[in-house]
mmCIF file of N, CA and C in Angstrom:
data_model
loop_
_atom_site.group_PDB
_atom_site.id
_atom_site.type_symbol
_atom_site.label_atom_id
_atom_site.label_comp_id
_atom_site.label_asym_id
_atom_site.label_seq_id
_atom_site.Cartn_x
_atom_site.Cartn_y
_atom_site.Cartn_z
ATOM 1 N N MET A 1 0.714 -1.012 -0.050
ATOM 2 C CA MET A 1 0.224 0.198 -0.008
ATOM 3 C C MET A 1 0.996 1.529 -0.038
ATOM 4 N N GLU A 2 2.063 1.046 0.577
ATOM 5 C CA GLU A 2 2.720 1.960 0.687
ATOM 6 C C GLU A 2 3.496 2.834 -0.421
ATOM 7 N N VAL A 3 3.791 1.605 -1.945
ATOM 8 C CA VAL A 3 4.008 2.188 -2.950
ATOM 9 C C VAL A 3 3.064 2.818 -3.764
ATOM 10 N N GLU A 4 1.782 2.051 -3.317
ATOM 11 C CA GLU A 4 0.893 2.866 -4.269
ATOM 12 C C GLU A 4 0.079 4.368 -3.335
ATOM 13 N N ARG A 5 0.254 4.289 -2.728
ATOM 14 C CA ARG A 5 0.423 5.936 -1.882
ATOM 15 C C ARG A 5 1.403 6.993 -2.641
ATOM 16 N N ARG A 6 2.633 6.330 -2.966
ATOM 17 C CA ARG A 6 3.969 7.434 -3.303
ATOM 18 C C ARG A 6 3.244 7.692 -4.708
ATOM 19 N N GLN A 7 2.987 6.543 -5.728
ATOM 20 C CA GLN A 7 2.389 6.692 -6.849
ATOM 21 C C GLN A 7 1.097 7.566 -6.685
ATOM 22 N N ASN A 8 0.340 7.579 -5.994
ATOM 23 C CA ASN A 8 -0.686 8.490 -5.932
ATOM 24 C C ASN A 8 0.003 9.868 -5.987
ATOM 25 N N ILE A 9 1.021 10.080 -5.041
ATOM 26 C CA ILE A 9 1.511 11.278 -4.724
ATOM 27 C C ILE A 9 2.060 12.002 -5.903
ATOM 28 N N SER A 10 2.755 11.499 -6.701
ATOM 29 C CA SER A 10 3.744 11.761 -7.644
ATOM 30 C C SER A 10 2.834 12.330 -8.840
ATOM 31 N N PHE A 11 1.630 11.401 -9.186
ATOM 32 C CA PHE A 11 0.822 11.668 -9.776
ATOM 33 C C PHE A 11 -0.227 12.983 -9.895
ATOM 34 N N TRP A 12 -0.497 13.156 -8.160
ATOM 35 C CA TRP A 12 -0.876 14.358 -7.768
ATOM 36 C C TRP A 12 -0.306 15.413 -8.504
ATOM 37 N N ILE A 13 1.114 15.442 -7.669
ATOM 38 C CA ILE A 13 2.258 16.588 -8.001
ATOM 39 C C ILE A 13 2.050 16.633 -9.702
ATOM 40 N N ALA A 14 2.399 16.012 -10.220
ATOM 41 C CA ALA A 14 2.346 16.042 -11.788
ATOM 42 C C ALA A 14 1.465 16.878 -12.547
ATOM 43 N N THR A 15 0.040 16.325 -12.194
ATOM 44 C CA THR A 15 -1.410 17.142 -12.322
ATOM 45 C C THR A 15 -1.458 18.369 -12.049
ATOM 46 N N GLU A 16 -1.177 18.368 -10.453
ATOM 47 C CA GLU A 16 -1.280 19.947 -10.135
ATOM 48 C C GLU A 16 -0.479 21.075 -10.907
ATOM 49 N N LEU A 17 1.001 20.322 -11.153
ATOM 50 C CA LEU A 17 1.923 21.143 -11.808
ATOM 51 C C LEU A 17 1.467 21.389 -13.096
ATOM 52 N N LEU A 18 1.333 20.534 -13.700
ATOM 53 C CA LEU A 18 1.191 20.721 -15.179
ATOM 54 C C LEU A 18 -0.508 22.040 -15.154
ATOM 55 N N ALA A 19 -1.923 21.922 -14.303
ATOM 56 C CA ALA A 19 -2.979 22.249 -14.112
ATOM 57 C C ALA A 19 -2.541 23.632 -13.890
ATOM 58 N N GLU A 20 -1.432 24.141 -12.894
ATOM 59 C CA GLU A 20 -0.656 25.774 -12.790
ATOM 60 C C GLU A 20 -0.261 26.011 -13.856
ATOM 61 N N GLU A 21 0.443 25.723 -14.701
ATOM 62 C CA GLU A 21 0.911 26.418 -15.998
ATOM 63 C C GLU A 21 -0.314 26.443 -16.755
ATOM 64 N N GLY A 22 -1.424 25.561 -16.661
ATOM 65 C CA GLY A 22 -2.488 26.242 -17.608
ATOM 66 C C GLY A 22 -2.709 24.984 -18.571
ATOM 67 N N CYS A 23 -1.963 23.997 -18.271
ATOM 68 C CA CYS A 23 -2.565 23.090 -19.622
ATOM 69 C C CYS A 23 -3.623 21.894 -18.777
ATOM 70 N N ILE A 24 -4.298 21.396 -19.772
ATOM 71 C CA ILE A 24 -5.448 20.712 -19.779
ATOM 72 C C ILE A 24 -4.934 19.057 -19.632
ATOM 73 N N VAL A 25 -5.391 18.736 -17.980
ATOM 74 C CA VAL A 25 -4.994 17.071 -17.725
ATOM 75 C C VAL A 25 -6.083 16.329 -17.900
ATOM 76 N N GLU A 26 -6.088 15.132 -18.648
ATOM 77 C CA GLU A 26 -6.278 14.077 -18.869
ATOM 78 C C GLU A 26 -6.073 12.821 -18.119
ATOM 79 N N THR A 27 -7.185 12.072 -17.691
ATOM 80 C CA THR A 27 -6.127 10.452 -17.209
ATOM 81 C C THR A 27 -6.764 9.809 -17.486
ATOM 82 N N ALA A 28 -6.229 8.645 -17.484
ATOM 83 C CA ALA A 28 -6.433 7.313 -17.835
ATOM 84 C C ALA A 28 -5.817 6.063 -17.383
ATOM 85 N N ASN A 29 -6.735 5.003 -16.505
ATOM 86 C CA ASN A 29 -6.141 4.081 -14.959
ATOM 87 C C ASN A 29 -5.478 3.376 -15.562
ATOM 88 N N ASP A 30 -5.442 3.096 -17.378
ATOM 89 C CA ASP A 30 -4.267 1.603 -17.286
ATOM 90 C C ASP A 30 -3.617 2.340 -19.132
ATOM 91 N N GLY A 31 -2.785 1.273 -19.596
ATOM 92 C CA GLY A 31 -2.267 1.592 -20.690
ATOM 93 C C GLY A 31 -3.825 1.233 -22.007
ATOM 94 N N VAL A 32 -4.170 0.539 -21.517
ATOM 95 C CA VAL A 32 -5.553 0.373 -22.524
ATOM 96 C C VAL A 32 -6.337 1.521 -22.798
ATOM 97 N N ALA A 33 -6.877 2.064 -21.566
ATOM 98 C CA ALA A 33 -7.471 3.388 -21.578
ATOM 99 C C ALA A 33 -6.669 4.550 -22.496
ATOM 100 N N CYS A 34 -5.008 4.516 -22.082
ATOM 101 C CA CYS A 34 -4.994 5.666 -22.977
ATOM 102 C C CYS A 34 -4.787 5.653 -24.179
ATOM 103 N N VAL A 35 -4.031 4.282 -24.134
ATOM 104 C CA VAL A 35 -4.630 4.137 -25.929
ATOM 105 C C VAL A 35 -5.648 4.397 -26.396
ATOM 106 N N ASP A 36 -6.944 3.981 -25.969
ATOM 107 C CA ASP A 36 -8.194 4.373 -26.460
ATOM 108 C C ASP A 36 -8.552 5.715 -26.349
ATOM 109 N N MET A 37 -7.922 6.357 -25.925
ATOM 110 C CA MET A 37 -7.871 8.081 -25.719
ATOM 111 C C MET A 37 -7.500 8.287 -26.841
ATOM 112 N N ILE A 38 -6.237 7.984 -27.232
ATOM 113 C CA ILE A 38 -4.961 8.498 -27.736
ATOM 114 C C ILE A 38 -6.367 8.520 -29.647
ATOM 115 N N GLU A 39 -6.719 7.255 -29.918
ATOM 116 C CA GLU A 39 -7.053 6.748 -31.137
ATOM 117 C C GLU A 39 -8.488 7.463 -31.350
ATOM 118 N N LYS A 40 -8.886 7.646 -30.411
ATOM 119 C CA LYS A 40 -10.609 8.272 -30.699
ATOM 120 C C LYS A 40 -10.309 9.782 -30.397
ATOM 121 N N ALA A 41 -9.392 10.445 -30.274
ATOM 122 C CA ALA A 41 -8.927 12.194 -30.132
ATOM 123 C C ALA A 41 -8.796 12.161 -31.464
ATOM 124 N N ASP A 42 -9.046 13.719 -32.166
ATOM 125 C CA ASP A 42 -8.542 14.127 -33.241
ATOM 126 C C ASP A 42 -7.349 14.618 -32.957
ATOM 127 N N ALA A 43 -6.744 14.264 -34.304
ATOM 128 C CA ALA A 43 -5.386 14.914 -34.440
ATOM 129 C C ALA A 43 -4.733 15.874 -34.125
ATOM 130 N N ASP A 44 -3.539 15.945 -33.451
ATOM 131 C CA ASP A 44 -2.889 16.950 -32.113
ATOM 132 C C ASP A 44 -3.374 17.612 -31.651
ATOM 133 N N TYR A 45 -4.399 16.766 -30.814
ATOM 134 C CA TYR A 45 -5.209 17.057 -29.442
ATOM 135 C C TYR A 45 -4.433 17.013 -28.453
ATOM 136 N N TYR A 46 -3.648 15.956 -28.334
ATOM 137 C CA TYR A 46 -2.635 15.497 -27.132
ATOM 138 C C TYR A 46 -1.564 16.129 -27.440
ATOM 139 N N LYS A 47 -0.836 17.047 -26.600
ATOM 140 C CA LYS A 47 0.393 17.954 -26.801
ATOM 141 C C LYS A 47 1.466 17.325 -26.060
ATOM 142 N N MET A 48 1.371 16.484 -25.493
ATOM 143 C CA MET A 48 2.553 15.578 -25.128
ATOM 144 C C MET A 48 1.843 14.591 -23.236
ATOM 145 N N ILE A 49 2.410 13.281 -23.542
ATOM 146 C CA ILE A 49 1.931 11.701 -22.720
ATOM 147 C C ILE A 49 2.709 11.952 -21.728
ATOM 148 N N LEU A 50 2.012 11.861 -20.509
ATOM 149 C CA LEU A 50 3.020 11.460 -18.909
ATOM 150 C C LEU A 50 2.407 9.988 -18.748
ATOM 151 N N MET A 51 3.667 8.688 -19.865
ATOM 152 C CA MET A 51 3.282 7.769 -19.276
ATOM 153 C C MET A 51 3.783 6.930 -18.100
ATOM 154 N N ASP A 52 2.935 6.740 -17.439
ATOM 155 C CA ASP A 52 3.493 5.589 -16.146
ATOM 156 C C ASP A 52 3.881 4.404 -16.873
ATOM 157 N N ILE A 53 5.006 3.445 -16.491
ATOM 158 C CA ILE A 53 5.502 2.224 -17.012
ATOM 159 C C ILE A 53 4.678 1.692 -16.238
ATOM 160 N N GLN A 54 4.466 1.279 -15.055
ATOM 161 C CA GLN A 54 3.856 0.022 -13.814
ATOM 162 C C GLN A 54 2.114 0.492 -14.208
ATOM 163 N N MET A 55 1.171 -0.171 -15.530
ATOM 164 C CA MET A 55 -0.145 0.595 -15.034
ATOM 165 C C MET A 55 -0.546 -1.123 -15.698
ATOM 166 N N PRO A 56 -2.108 -1.062 -15.136
ATOM 167 C CA PRO A 56 -2.344 -2.263 -15.335
ATOM 168 C C PRO A 56 -2.985 -2.785 -16.165
ATOM 169 N N ALA A 57 -3.441 -3.883 -16.955
ATOM 170 C CA ALA A 57 -4.163 -4.130 -18.019
ATOM 171 C C ALA A 57 -2.892 -4.059 -19.177
ATOM 172 N N MET A 58 -2.248 -2.884 -19.674
ATOM 173 C CA MET A 58 -1.186 -2.992 -20.265
ATOM 174 C C MET A 58 -0.145 -1.670 -19.726
ATOM 175 N N ASN A 59 1.112 -1.783 -20.163
ATOM 176 C CA ASN A 59 1.890 -1.256 -19.429
ATOM 177 C C ASN A 59 2.614 -0.221 -20.119
ATOM 178 N N GLY A 60 3.102 0.546 -19.434
ATOM 179 C CA GLY A 60 3.629 1.771 -20.074
ATOM 180 C C GLY A 60 4.620 1.603 -21.651
ATOM 181 N N LEU A 61 5.313 0.698 -21.440
ATOM 182 C CA LEU A 61 6.106 0.809 -22.690
ATOM 183 C C LEU A 61 5.245 -0.318 -23.782
ATOM 184 N N ASP A 62 4.433 -1.071 -23.269
ATOM 185 C CA ASP A 62 3.524 -1.503 -24.460
ATOM 186 C C ASP A 62 2.651 -0.380 -25.143
ATOM 187 N N ALA A 63 2.420 0.440 -24.180
ATOM 188 C CA ALA A 63 1.546 1.421 -24.711
ATOM 189 C C ALA A 63 1.881 2.801 -25.354
ATOM 190 N N ALA A 64 3.199 2.873 -25.388
ATOM 191 C CA ALA A 64 3.645 3.807 -26.347
ATOM 192 C C ALA A 64 3.807 3.153 -27.603
ATOM 193 N N ALA A 65 3.198 2.146 -28.140
ATOM 194 C CA ALA A 65 3.165 1.421 -29.324
ATOM 195 C C ALA A 65 2.184 2.741 -29.864
ATOM 196 N N ILE A 66 1.549 3.426 -29.497
ATOM 197 C CA ILE A 66 1.063 4.863 -29.873
ATOM 198 C C ILE A 66 1.260 5.276 -31.025
ATOM 199 N N ARG A 67 3.007 5.243 -31.117
ATOM 200 C CA ARG A 67 3.686 5.593 -31.929
ATOM 201 C C ARG A 67 3.500 4.813 -33.536
ATOM 202 N N ASN A 68 2.632 3.309 -33.443
ATOM 203 C CA ASN A 68 2.819 2.893 -34.702
ATOM 204 C C ASN A 68 1.231 3.085 -35.168
ATOM 205 N N LEU A 69 0.238 4.052 -34.863
ATOM 206 C CA LEU A 69 -0.845 3.900 -34.716
ATOM 207 C C LEU A 69 -0.951 4.985 -36.511
ATOM 208 N N ASP A 70 -1.891 4.724 -37.238
ATOM 209 C CA ASP A 70 -2.049 5.028 -38.214
ATOM 210 C C ASP A 70 -2.174 7.143 -38.026
ATOM 211 N N ARG A 71 -2.020 7.570 -38.300
ATOM 212 C CA ARG A 71 -2.198 8.981 -37.680
ATOM 213 C C ARG A 71 -0.889 9.445 -37.646
ATOM 214 N N LYS A 72 -0.673 10.787 -38.403
ATOM 215 C CA LYS A 72 0.123 11.699 -37.981
ATOM 216 C C LYS A 72 0.724 12.518 -36.984
ATOM 217 N N ASP A 73 0.286 12.249 -35.867
ATOM 218 C CA ASP A 73 0.670 13.069 -34.938
ATOM 219 C C ASP A 73 0.884 12.117 -33.784
ATOM 220 N N ALA A 74 1.054 10.732 -34.063
ATOM 221 C CA ALA A 74 1.038 9.603 -33.211
ATOM 222 C C ALA A 74 2.873 9.210 -33.235
ATOM 223 N N GLU A 75 3.146 10.103 -33.975
ATOM 224 C CA GLU A 75 4.662 9.371 -34.416
ATOM 225 C C GLU A 75 5.415 11.099 -33.834
ATOM 226 N N PHE A 76 4.907 12.093 -33.556
ATOM 227 C CA PHE A 76 5.777 12.812 -33.055
ATOM 228 C C PHE A 76 5.441 13.663 -31.536
ATOM 229 N N VAL A 77 4.612 13.185 -30.908
ATOM 230 C CA VAL A 77 3.824 13.511 -29.798
ATOM 231 C C VAL A 77 4.769 13.317 -28.840
ATOM 232 N N PRO A 78 5.110 14.244 -27.829
ATOM 233 C CA PRO A 78 6.385 13.673 -26.700
ATOM 234 C C PRO A 78 5.812 12.642 -25.736
ATOM 235 N N ILE A 79 6.087 11.389 -25.730
ATOM 236 C CA ILE A 79 6.320 10.748 -24.676
ATOM 237 C C ILE A 79 7.000 10.699 -23.363
ATOM 238 N N ILE A 80 6.715 11.171 -22.317
ATOM 239 C CA ILE A 80 7.096 11.443 -21.471
ATOM 240 C C ILE A 80 6.886 10.412 -20.136
ATOM 241 N N ALA A 81 8.335 9.491 -19.922
ATOM 242 C CA ALA A 81 8.120 8.136 -19.162
ATOM 243 C C ALA A 81 8.128 8.583 -17.753
ATOM 244 N N MET A 82 7.300 7.979 -16.337
ATOM 245 C CA MET A 82 6.983 8.512 -15.220
ATOM 246 C C MET A 82 7.447 7.094 -14.657
ATOM 247 N N SER A 83 8.498 6.839 -13.975
ATOM 248 C CA SER A 83 8.233 5.544 -12.708
ATOM 249 C C SER A 83 9.191 6.007 -11.703
ATOM 250 N N ALA A 84 9.294 4.474 -11.238
ATOM 251 C CA ALA A 84 10.023 4.399 -9.904
ATOM 252 C C ALA A 84 11.266 3.661 -10.541
ATOM 253 N N ASN A 85 10.954 2.938 -11.664
ATOM 254 C CA ASN A 85 12.011 2.002 -12.107
ATOM 255 C C ASN A 85 13.429 3.348 -12.708
ATOM 256 N N ALA A 86 14.179 3.782 -12.166
ATOM 257 C CA ALA A 86 14.954 4.231 -12.743
ATOM 258 C C ALA A 86 16.469 4.077 -12.501
ATOM 259 N N PHE A 87 17.204 2.799 -13.280
ATOM 260 C CA PHE A 87 17.985 2.439 -13.532
ATOM 261 C C PHE A 87 17.982 2.574 -14.964
ATOM 262 N N ALA A 88 19.571 2.318 -15.456
ATOM 263 C CA ALA A 88 20.029 2.268 -16.878
ATOM 264 C C ALA A 88 18.985 2.168 -18.001
ATOM 265 N N GLU A 89 19.110 0.384 -17.708
ATOM 266 C CA GLU A 89 18.395 -0.258 -18.309
ATOM 267 C C GLU A 89 16.986 -0.038 -18.162
ATOM 268 N N ASP A 90 16.340 0.355 -17.356
ATOM 269 C CA ASP A 90 14.446 1.069 -17.530
ATOM 270 C C ASP A 90 14.734 2.136 -18.975
ATOM 271 N N ILE A 91 15.230 3.302 -18.385
ATOM 272 C CA ILE A 91 15.772 4.298 -19.254
ATOM 273 C C ILE A 91 16.287 4.031 -20.612
ATOM 274 N N ILE A 92 16.841 3.365 -21.256
ATOM 275 C CA ILE A 92 16.961 2.652 -22.545
ATOM 276 C C ILE A 92 15.511 1.803 -22.918
ATOM 277 N N ASN A 93 15.060 1.239 -21.762
ATOM 278 C CA ASN A 93 14.104 0.178 -22.337
ATOM 279 C C ASN A 93 12.745 1.204 -22.837
ATOM 280 N N CYS A 94 12.678 2.479 -22.257
ATOM 281 C CA CYS A 94 12.007 3.312 -22.618
ATOM 282 C C CYS A 94 12.360 4.351 -24.061
ATOM 283 N N LYS A 95 13.302 4.523 -24.195
ATOM 284 C CA LYS A 95 13.619 4.982 -25.365
ATOM 285 C C LYS A 95 13.507 4.018 -26.441
ATOM 286 N N LEU A 96 13.864 2.965 -26.024
ATOM 287 C CA LEU A 96 13.334 1.741 -27.488
ATOM 288 C C LEU A 96 12.032 1.319 -27.282
ATOM 289 N N ALA A 97 11.118 2.031 -26.615
ATOM 290 C CA ALA A 97 9.767 2.067 -26.965
ATOM 291 C C ALA A 97 8.873 2.884 -27.978
ATOM 292 N N GLY A 98 9.915 4.175 -27.319
ATOM 293 C CA GLY A 98 9.614 5.263 -28.265
ATOM 294 C C GLY A 98 9.434 6.381 -27.577
ATOM 295 N N MET A 99 9.917 6.396 -26.494
ATOM 296 C CA MET A 99 9.485 7.964 -25.649
ATOM 297 C C MET A 99 10.858 8.746 -25.482
ATOM 298 N N ASN A 100 10.398 9.700 -25.061
ATOM 299 C CA ASN A 100 10.853 10.862 -25.576
ATOM 300 C C ASN A 100 12.274 10.993 -24.435
ATOM 301 N N MET A 101 11.870 11.016 -22.763
ATOM 302 C CA MET A 101 11.918 11.276 -21.760
ATOM 303 C C MET A 101 11.920 10.193 -20.649
ATOM 304 N N HIS A 102 12.738 10.421 -19.812
ATOM 305 C CA HIS A 102 12.110 9.618 -18.575
ATOM 306 C C HIS A 102 12.300 10.543 -17.303
ATOM 307 N N LEU A 103 11.327 10.523 -16.039
ATOM 308 C CA LEU A 103 11.287 11.308 -14.884
ATOM 309 C C LEU A 103 11.230 10.260 -14.223
ATOM 310 N N SER A 104 11.764 10.514 -12.870
ATOM 311 C CA SER A 104 12.158 8.963 -11.697
ATOM 312 C C SER A 104 10.951 9.771 -10.908
ATOM 313 N N LYS A 105 10.158 8.982 -10.149
ATOM 314 C CA LYS A 105 9.127 8.811 -9.488
ATOM 315 C C LYS A 105 10.246 9.147 -8.101
ATOM 316 N N LEU A 106 10.123 9.591 -7.024
ATOM 317 C CA LEU A 106 8.983 10.551 -6.603
ATOM 318 C C LEU A 106 9.456 11.510 -7.183
ATOM 319 N N LEU A 107 8.312 12.332 -7.599
ATOM 320 C CA LEU A 107 8.623 14.093 -8.800
ATOM 321 C C LEU A 107 8.754 14.712 -7.264
ATOM 322 N N ASP A 108 9.443 15.777 -7.506
ATOM 323 C CA ASP A 108 9.864 17.094 -7.054
ATOM 324 C C ASP A 108 9.380 18.025 -7.271
ATOM 325 N N GLU A 109 8.347 18.739 -6.956
ATOM 326 C CA GLU A 109 8.120 19.541 -7.386
ATOM 327 C C GLU A 109 8.970 20.863 -7.602
ATOM 328 N N THR A 110 9.888 21.130 -7.145
ATOM 329 C CA THR A 110 11.252 22.214 -6.765
ATOM 330 C C THR A 110 11.922 21.704 -8.100
ATOM 331 N N LYS A 111 11.482 20.582 -9.108
ATOM 332 C CA LYS A 111 12.798 20.674 -9.936
ATOM 333 C C LYS A 111 12.090 20.586 -10.951
#
């Protein structure tokens, strides 16, 4: 339960920081829902995707396959990984999955 609580804190911090900057934040509870949201959205609707790596139903590495959707924006929308897994191998796997950047949890709003 402690890990889940810390993940929720990181989620809350990220959501609040983005909202304070004027971003409209939409969330998905798992990777399947994330891919579904992207597929149903108008082209260029999403400007950035923060992708948790450890999600139910479909993990973030698999969900990053949105890069292969048949739509022009899928190739270019920035995907930023958020994960407590911050070893070099984890960061490499995120890049190989098509993600642009890796942020380690717990997020620190001062960074």
